[in-house]
């Protein structure tokens, strides 16, 4: 054809070679009959290595069957078609590495038959970008959905292993100390390997990951068996069947190491360029997940702390806002102030709740101004709308709270000042009310100007407590310090009021009033800041705590006396056991015939001394409230009247006794003998205070103690009480003597003139009767003791006439004698046997139960000590035996009272009590009385 372009003979070959795609021609048997140079370069084979070879050579093993079936189908219906990236086609290079590819197929009719021209393009890079974008989006979706860190790490490992099938991935996290790596995720590594590396300490040469975390740089180990970093860990790696380890540090935005991401291979291997990019991308995902999760945890912790603080601030409305003015927190006080419930307020914006759009815009501008500066705003005045439509005003303080994962949050603390803002008159009324409060409260309110120290205000309570004029304090604030007791001045702040010691303190100190009185003060000071946060005033509240300190001191004294009483009672009990043996042995010995007169007189001296010792121990027991009390309904006036007849003889003619008794009977539930002892001891004490004579006044009265009085008297009880007052005109007592007044063995008398147990006994008896004692005394002006006892309801108690003493009688009954003190048990047994009784001895409650099991049917009386070792005392023993035989007679004895034995002994039919030490006649009488009762 004329003018036609003449093409060179090798034109089509040149065209094929110039193609950017790899071209292969395949026959119907699946053999490669032609490849261009791009195909050889893509698959990394020489032409001669591909021609006449099956196409399966270039396919991954897992896809060869699929490719063979597809080729058969294609030859059955040939045509032009493209197989894109969505089909997941992969090719395999000579080095056995796989890649994703796009394939285009075109039929070619030749003399040799049908051939297929395949055009192949490597799309691995595109697939990698697509996969990583999907992975990144999936990580973000997991983060936003609230997935755990473990779930995100497992996903990241799975994504990398999917892109690099031969890889085994591991994520290790750096612990809080920054010194050890902890297991994060490694699903394809053996469990024993993960356990071995969990908690490993990082450092130079500690494998790939330990070194990577220590240096903060990637560590690529192509062959674990030859690399020096893996020297100590080669056996572990060999057991886990890994030979290469590429470790990448996981870094925060601030380049702080958070952990490592590692890829292992089962054969020695160096990373390709794409591999390094893959591990860096995976490490960035892990960094994003760790940072986000830790920020979320920090945010939750911070919100929890803030929630705990502001929910316990009942009088201040506290809200938490973000930069958009959206409510993130709202406390109960805010609900009371604005009217919106917490559930309604959370998530709403300011303009939906309490501010107009204009007010909201101005508020948000302020938040933006202080965001990131660390500054606070306030106090500021704000207008707001309540839910019910009413208007209000608040004083607000605003400051930013850090620790919310990079999200700016602002706390607003509001105090409602609506009333003050209603009008100027309302504000003046508020100030007047404030003035009235501070001028009428008992506490002293004061305020200083800083840094000059000028006294701005001190309330009238200062004049009442300090006893000094306020004007003097206004003229010289140093007068405050001058009034403080010299011993307490050093603890008070000195120097300028702007010094740190002045800003806030809480002190207790004494002051000296002009009249010489000493008062205790509790003083607290607080700084007041202006809108710029500068100190400009110091306010304080001072409270008179003298009365409280006195109450505390009385309580400590009462507790001390209680402890001393416990000790005294214990000593008296043990001493009583000794005295009981002595007195009974003396009395038993005195009954013997043919005793020389000199010996009989010696026994009498011993008996008299023992009696005196017994009297002393009784006083100790009374003081310690260990003496058994036998209360009856008694008229206090009757006790005073009867005892007054003998008091005059005891006190002497130079002391005049006056009685001022309540006109009606004053009934108490008390032991009459003990009350006689109280009145006698107080009267004798008054006599000793009036060596030159004087006047003794005994008064009885009725008092109702209110709940209010209990606050100042820890020993008192509320209700109706009777009062016994004993006053003298003697020398009085100092405060030091009063502080030790009721302590046993404390006396101001000369040696040999007193035991020091008289007032201690009074204290013990009154306590045992659930009463209390008050003492009023001044030097050279006398002393008054007031005894308060609970009043008993009902009329007078009548007493039965005393029966004439009778000579003790014996008997022939069987008695179970239970006594742990051997000497007391022996003399008691001899006395009972001498008077005809059959005696079975037991050394303890347990021993008594054993004897009862053998001889219980013939035992008619159990004579037992109350307090014994072995876990079973007299009360428990009696309870068990009475359970077996309710009609059994029981007689108790003890140097202790029933209180110390675990119960209260009441004298009633069938149950009697003998106080140690006791005479043999008394024992015999009580035994006979118990048996005949």
JSON list of C-alpha atoms in Angstrom, two decimals, residues 322-455:
[
{"chain": "A", "resi": 322, "resn": "UNK", "atom": "CA", "xyz": [-14.71, 21.28, 78.73]},
{"chain": "A", "resi": 323, "resn": "UNK", "atom": "CA", "xyz": [-13.65, 24.03, 76.32]},
{"chain": "A", "resi": 324, "resn": "UNK", "atom": "CA", "xyz": [-17.05, 23.86, 74.61]},
{"chain": "A", "resi": 325, "resn": "UNK", "atom": "CA", "xyz": [-18.82, 24.61, 77.88]},
{"chain": "A", "resi": 326, "resn": "UNK", "atom": "CA", "xyz": [-20.25, 21.10, 78.10]},
{"chain": "A", "resi": 327, "resn": "UNK", "atom": "CA", "xyz": [-20.87, 19.77, 81.59]},
{"chain": "A", "resi": 328, "resn": "UNK", "atom": "CA", "xyz": [-18.71, 16.77, 82.53]},
{"chain": "A", "resi": 329, "resn": "UNK", "atom": "CA", "xyz": [-19.46, 16.83, 86.26]},
{"chain": "A", "resi": 330, "resn": "UNK", "atom": "CA", "xyz": [-22.14, 18.37, 88.50]},
{"chain": "A", "resi": 331, "resn": "UNK", "atom": "CA", "xyz": [-22.31, 17.92, 92.26]},
{"chain": "A", "resi": 332, "resn": "UNK", "atom": "CA", "xyz": [-25.31, 17.88, 94.60]},
{"chain": "A", "resi": 333, "resn": "UNK", "atom": "CA", "xyz": [-24.71, 21.48, 95.68]},
{"chain": "A", "resi": 334, "resn": "UNK", "atom": "CA", "xyz": [-24.97, 22.53, 92.01]},
{"chain": "A", "resi": 335, "resn": "UNK", "atom": "CA", "xyz": [-28.34, 20.79, 91.84]},
{"chain": "A", "resi": 336, "resn": "UNK", "atom": "CA", "xyz": [-29.51, 22.71, 94.86]},
{"chain": "A", "resi": 337, "resn": "UNK", "atom": "CA", "xyz": [-28.17, 25.97, 93.46]},
{"chain": "A", "resi": 338, "resn": "UNK", "atom": "CA", "xyz": [-29.32, 25.73, 89.84]},
{"chain": "A", "resi": 339, "resn": "UNK", "atom": "CA", "xyz": [-32.23, 23.29, 90.05]},
{"chain": "A", "resi": 340, "resn": "UNK", "atom": "CA", "xyz": [-30.97, 20.77, 87.48]},
{"chain": "A", "resi": 341, "resn": "UNK", "atom": "CA", "xyz": [-30.51, 17.16, 88.56]},
{"chain": "A", "resi": 342, "resn": "UNK", "atom": "CA", "xyz": [-27.10, 15.59, 87.95]},
{"chain": "A", "resi": 343, "resn": "UNK", "atom": "CA", "xyz": [-28.40, 13.24, 85.24]},
{"chain": "A", "resi": 344, "resn": "UNK", "atom": "CA", "xyz": [-30.07, 16.16, 83.45]},
{"chain": "A", "resi": 345, "resn": "UNK", "atom": "CA", "xyz": [-27.02, 18.43, 83.54]},
{"chain": "A", "resi": 346, "resn": "UNK", "atom": "CA", "xyz": [-24.29, 16.00, 82.39]},
{"chain": "A", "resi": 347, "resn": "UNK", "atom": "CA", "xyz": [-23.63, 16.42, 78.67]},
{"chain": "A", "resi": 348, "resn": "UNK", "atom": "CA", "xyz": [-25.51, 19.71, 78.27]},
{"chain": "A", "resi": 349, "resn": "UNK", "atom": "CA", "xyz": [-23.88, 23.04, 77.49]},
{"chain": "A", "resi": 350, "resn": "UNK", "atom": "CA", "xyz": [-23.98, 26.20, 79.57]},
{"chain": "A", "resi": 351, "resn": "UNK", "atom": "CA", "xyz": [-26.46, 27.95, 77.27]},
{"chain": "A", "resi": 352, "resn": "UNK", "atom": "CA", "xyz": [-28.83, 24.98, 77.72]},
{"chain": "A", "resi": 353, "resn": "UNK", "atom": "CA", "xyz": [-28.64, 25.22, 81.49]},
{"chain": "A", "resi": 354, "resn": "UNK", "atom": "CA", "xyz": [-27.77, 28.44, 83.28]},
{"chain": "A", "resi": 355, "resn": "UNK", "atom": "CA", "xyz": [-26.43, 31.13, 80.90]},
{"chain": "A", "resi": 356, "resn": "UNK", "atom": "CA", "xyz": [-27.65, 33.11, 77.92]},
{"chain": "A", "resi": 357, "resn": "UNK", "atom": "CA", "xyz": [-25.72, 32.59, 74.65]},
{"chain": "A", "resi": 358, "resn": "UNK", "atom": "CA", "xyz": [-23.91, 35.88, 75.22]},
{"chain": "A", "resi": 359, "resn": "UNK", "atom": "CA", "xyz": [-22.96, 34.95, 78.78]},
{"chain": "A", "resi": 360, "resn": "UNK", "atom": "CA", "xyz": [-21.85, 31.53, 77.59]},
{"chain": "A", "resi": 361, "resn": "UNK", "atom": "CA", "xyz": [-19.63, 33.06, 74.90]},
{"chain": "A", "resi": 362, "resn": "UNK", "atom": "CA", "xyz": [-17.96, 35.35, 77.44]},
{"chain": "A", "resi": 363, "resn": "UNK", "atom": "CA", "xyz": [-17.45, 32.45, 79.83]},
{"chain": "A", "resi": 364, "resn": "UNK", "atom": "CA", "xyz": [-15.83, 30.29, 77.14]},
{"chain": "A", "resi": 365, "resn": "UNK", "atom": "CA", "xyz": [-13.52, 33.17, 76.19]},
{"chain": "A", "resi": 366, "resn": "UNK", "atom": "CA", "xyz": [-12.24, 33.18, 79.76]},
{"chain": "A", "resi": 367, "resn": "UNK", "atom": "CA", "xyz": [-11.68, 29.41, 79.67]},
{"chain": "A", "resi": 368, "resn": "UNK", "atom": "CA", "xyz": [-9.61, 29.78, 76.50]},
{"chain": "A", "resi": 369, "resn": "UNK", "atom": "CA", "xyz": [-7.58, 32.58, 78.09]},
{"chain": "A", "resi": 370, "resn": "UNK", "atom": "CA", "xyz": [-6.44, 30.45, 81.04]},
{"chain": "A", "resi": 371, "resn": "UNK", "atom": "CA", "xyz": [-6.16, 27.15, 79.15]},
{"chain": "A", "resi": 372, "resn": "UNK", "atom": "CA", "xyz": [-2.62, 25.83, 79.44]},
{"chain": "A", "resi": 373, "resn": "UNK", "atom": "CA", "xyz": [-1.43, 28.77, 81.59]},
{"chain": "A", "resi": 374, "resn": "UNK", "atom": "CA", "xyz": [-1.87, 27.16, 85.00]},
{"chain": "A", "resi": 375, "resn": "UNK", "atom": "CA", "xyz": [-3.66, 30.30, 86.20]},
{"chain": "A", "resi": 376, "resn": "UNK", "atom": "CA", "xyz": [-7.03, 30.50, 87.90]},
{"chain": "A", "resi": 377, "resn": "UNK", "atom": "CA", "xyz": [-9.83, 33.04, 87.74]},
{"chain": "A", "resi": 378, "resn": "UNK", "atom": "CA", "xyz": [-11.72, 34.31, 90.70]},
{"chain": "A", "resi": 379, "resn": "UNK", "atom": "CA", "xyz": [-13.46, 35.12, 92.70]},
{"chain": "A", "resi": 380, "resn": "UNK", "atom": "CA", "xyz": [-15.71, 36.42, 89.90]},
{"chain": "A", "resi": 381, "resn": "UNK", "atom": "CA", "xyz": [-19.38, 37.32, 90.01]},
{"chain": "A", "resi": 382, "resn": "UNK", "atom": "CA", "xyz": [-21.67, 35.62, 87.50]},
{"chain": "A", "resi": 383, "resn": "UNK", "atom": "CA", "xyz": [-25.33, 35.92, 86.62]},
{"chain": "A", "resi": 384, "resn": "UNK", "atom": "CA", "xyz": [-27.22, 32.66, 86.07]},
{"chain": "A", "resi": 385, "resn": "UNK", "atom": "CA", "xyz": [-30.70, 31.31, 85.40]},
{"chain": "A", "resi": 386, "resn": "UNK", "atom": "CA", "xyz": [-32.22, 28.59, 87.52]},
{"chain": "A", "resi": 387, "resn": "UNK", "atom": "CA", "xyz": [-34.29, 25.81, 86.07]},
{"chain": "A", "resi": 388, "resn": "UNK", "atom": "CA", "xyz": [-37.49, 27.39, 87.40]},
{"chain": "A", "resi": 389, "resn": "UNK", "atom": "CA", "xyz": [-36.68, 30.57, 85.45]},
{"chain": "A", "resi": 390, "resn": "UNK", "atom": "CA", "xyz": [-35.56, 32.69, 88.40]},
{"chain": "A", "resi": 391, "resn": "UNK", "atom": "CA", "xyz": [-32.31, 34.66, 88.24]},
{"chain": "A", "resi": 392, "resn": "UNK", "atom": "CA", "xyz": [-29.35, 34.38, 90.57]},
{"chain": "A", "resi": 393, "resn": "UNK", "atom": "CA", "xyz": [-25.78, 35.50, 91.12]},
{"chain": "A", "resi": 394, "resn": "UNK", "atom": "CA", "xyz": [-22.74, 33.55, 92.20]},
{"chain": "A", "resi": 395, "resn": "UNK", "atom": "CA", "xyz": [-19.17, 34.15, 93.23]},
{"chain": "A", "resi": 396, "resn": "UNK", "atom": "CA", "xyz": [-17.12, 31.74, 91.15]},
{"chain": "A", "resi": 397, "resn": "UNK", "atom": "CA", "xyz": [-13.56, 30.49, 91.06]},
{"chain": "A", "resi": 398, "resn": "UNK", "atom": "CA", "xyz": [-12.36, 28.80, 87.88]},
{"chain": "A", "resi": 399, "resn": "UNK", "atom": "CA", "xyz": [-9.19, 26.81, 87.27]},
{"chain": "A", "resi": 400, "resn": "UNK", "atom": "CA", "xyz": [-7.95, 24.20, 84.84]},
{"chain": "A", "resi": 401, "resn": "UNK", "atom": "CA", "xyz": [-7.45, 20.59, 85.93]},
{"chain": "A", "resi": 402, "resn": "UNK", "atom": "CA", "xyz": [-4.59, 18.64, 84.27]},
{"chain": "A", "resi": 403, "resn": "UNK", "atom": "CA", "xyz": [-4.43, 14.91, 83.82]},
{"chain": "A", "resi": 404, "resn": "UNK", "atom": "CA", "xyz": [-7.34, 14.32, 81.38]},
{"chain": "A", "resi": 405, "resn": "UNK", "atom": "CA", "xyz": [-5.32, 12.89, 78.52]},
{"chain": "A", "resi": 406, "resn": "UNK", "atom": "CA", "xyz": [-4.64, 16.20, 76.82]},
{"chain": "A", "resi": 407, "resn": "UNK", "atom": "CA", "xyz": [-8.26, 17.31, 77.06]},
{"chain": "A", "resi": 408, "resn": "UNK", "atom": "CA", "xyz": [-8.71, 20.68, 78.76]},
{"chain": "A", "resi": 409, "resn": "UNK", "atom": "CA", "xyz": [-11.08, 20.53, 81.71]},
{"chain": "A", "resi": 410, "resn": "UNK", "atom": "CA", "xyz": [-12.07, 23.38, 84.00]},
{"chain": "A", "resi": 411, "resn": "UNK", "atom": "CA", "xyz": [-13.46, 23.35, 87.52]},
{"chain": "A", "resi": 412, "resn": "UNK", "atom": "CA", "xyz": [-15.94, 26.06, 88.45]},
{"chain": "A", "resi": 413, "resn": "UNK", "atom": "CA", "xyz": [-16.70, 26.51, 92.16]},
{"chain": "A", "resi": 414, "resn": "UNK", "atom": "CA", "xyz": [-19.78, 28.63, 92.83]},
{"chain": "A", "resi": 415, "resn": "UNK", "atom": "CA", "xyz": [-21.23, 30.18, 95.94]},
{"chain": "A", "resi": 416, "resn": "UNK", "atom": "CA", "xyz": [-24.73, 31.59, 95.63]},
{"chain": "A", "resi": 417, "resn": "UNK", "atom": "CA", "xyz": [-24.76, 35.35, 96.39]},
{"chain": "A", "resi": 418, "resn": "UNK", "atom": "CA", "xyz": [-28.15, 36.09, 94.85]},
{"chain": "A", "resi": 419, "resn": "UNK", "atom": "CA", "xyz": [-29.44, 37.76, 97.98]},
{"chain": "A", "resi": 420, "resn": "UNK", "atom": "CA", "xyz": [-26.47, 40.08, 98.11]},
{"chain": "A", "resi": 421, "resn": "UNK", "atom": "CA", "xyz": [-26.96, 41.10, 94.50]},
{"chain": "A", "resi": 422, "resn": "UNK", "atom": "CA", "xyz": [-30.65, 41.88, 94.72]},
{"chain": "A", "resi": 423, "resn": "UNK", "atom": "CA", "xyz": [-29.93, 45.46, 95.71]},
{"chain": "A", "resi": 424, "resn": "UNK", "atom": "CA", "xyz": [-27.47, 47.60, 97.61]},
{"chain": "A", "resi": 425, "resn": "UNK", "atom": "CA", "xyz": [-29.80, 47.57, 100.60]},
{"chain": "A", "resi": 426, "resn": "UNK", "atom": "CA", "xyz": [-29.84, 43.78, 100.56]},
{"chain": "A", "resi": 427, "resn": "UNK", "atom": "CA", "xyz": [-26.04, 43.79, 100.57]},
{"chain": "A", "resi": 428, "resn": "UNK", "atom": "CA", "xyz": [-25.96, 46.15, 103.54]},
{"chain": "A", "resi": 429, "resn": "UNK", "atom": "CA", "xyz": [-28.46, 43.91, 105.33]},
{"chain": "A", "resi": 430, "resn": "UNK", "atom": "CA", "xyz": [-26.21, 40.94, 104.69]},
{"chain": "A", "resi": 431, "resn": "UNK", "atom": "CA", "xyz": [-23.23, 42.81, 106.12]},
{"chain": "A", "resi": 432, "resn": "UNK", "atom": "CA", "xyz": [-25.29, 43.80, 109.13]},
{"chain": "A", "resi": 433, "resn": "UNK", "atom": "CA", "xyz": [-26.33, 40.21, 109.68]},
{"chain": "A", "resi": 434, "resn": "UNK", "atom": "CA", "xyz": [-22.71, 39.16, 109.45]},
{"chain": "A", "resi": 435, "resn": "UNK", "atom": "CA", "xyz": [-21.72, 41.80, 111.98]},
{"chain": "A", "resi": 436, "resn": "UNK", "atom": "CA", "xyz": [-24.44, 40.64, 114.36]},
{"chain": "A", "resi": 437, "resn": "UNK", "atom": "CA", "xyz": [-23.30, 37.04, 114.08]},
{"chain": "A", "resi": 438, "resn": "UNK", "atom": "CA", "xyz": [-19.60, 37.66, 114.74]},
{"chain": "A", "resi": 439, "resn": "UNK", "atom": "CA", "xyz": [-20.36, 40.06, 117.57]},
{"chain": "A", "resi": 440, "resn": "UNK", "atom": "CA", "xyz": [-22.66, 37.65, 119.37]},
{"chain": "A", "resi": 441, "resn": "UNK", "atom": "CA", "xyz": [-20.98, 34.29, 118.94]},
{"chain": "A", "resi": 442, "resn": "UNK", "atom": "CA", "xyz": [-18.82, 33.04, 121.78]},
{"chain": "A", "resi": 443, "resn": "UNK", "atom": "CA", "xyz": [-15.82, 32.64, 119.48]},
{"chain": "A", "resi": 444, "resn": "UNK", "atom": "CA", "xyz": [-13.57, 35.60, 118.64]},
{"chain": "A", "resi": 445, "resn": "UNK", "atom": "CA", "xyz": [-13.45, 36.46, 114.93]},
{"chain": "A", "resi": 446, "resn": "UNK", "atom": "CA", "xyz": [-10.50, 38.60, 113.84]},
{"chain": "A", "resi": 447, "resn": "UNK", "atom": "CA", "xyz": [-8.98, 39.91, 110.61]},
{"chain": "A", "resi": 448, "resn": "UNK", "atom": "CA", "xyz": [-5.53, 41.38, 109.85]},
{"chain": "A", "resi": 449, "resn": "UNK", "atom": "CA", "xyz": [-4.32, 43.46, 106.90]},
{"chain": "A", "resi": 450, "resn": "UNK", "atom": "CA", "xyz": [-1.34, 41.86, 105.16]},
{"chain": "A", "resi": 451, "resn": "UNK", "atom": "CA", "xyz": [1.52, 42.64, 105.10]},
{"chain": "A", "resi": 452, "resn": "UNK", "atom": "CA", "xyz": [1.21, 45.62, 107.48]},
{"chain": "A", "resi": 453, "resn": "UNK", "atom": "CA", "xyz": [-0.31, 43.57, 110.30]},
{"chain": "A", "resi": 454, "resn": "UNK", "atom": "CA", "xyz": [-2.96, 46.21, 110.98]},
{"chain": "A", "resi": 455, "resn": "UNK", "atom": "CA", "xyz": [-5.91, 44.80, 112.92]}
]
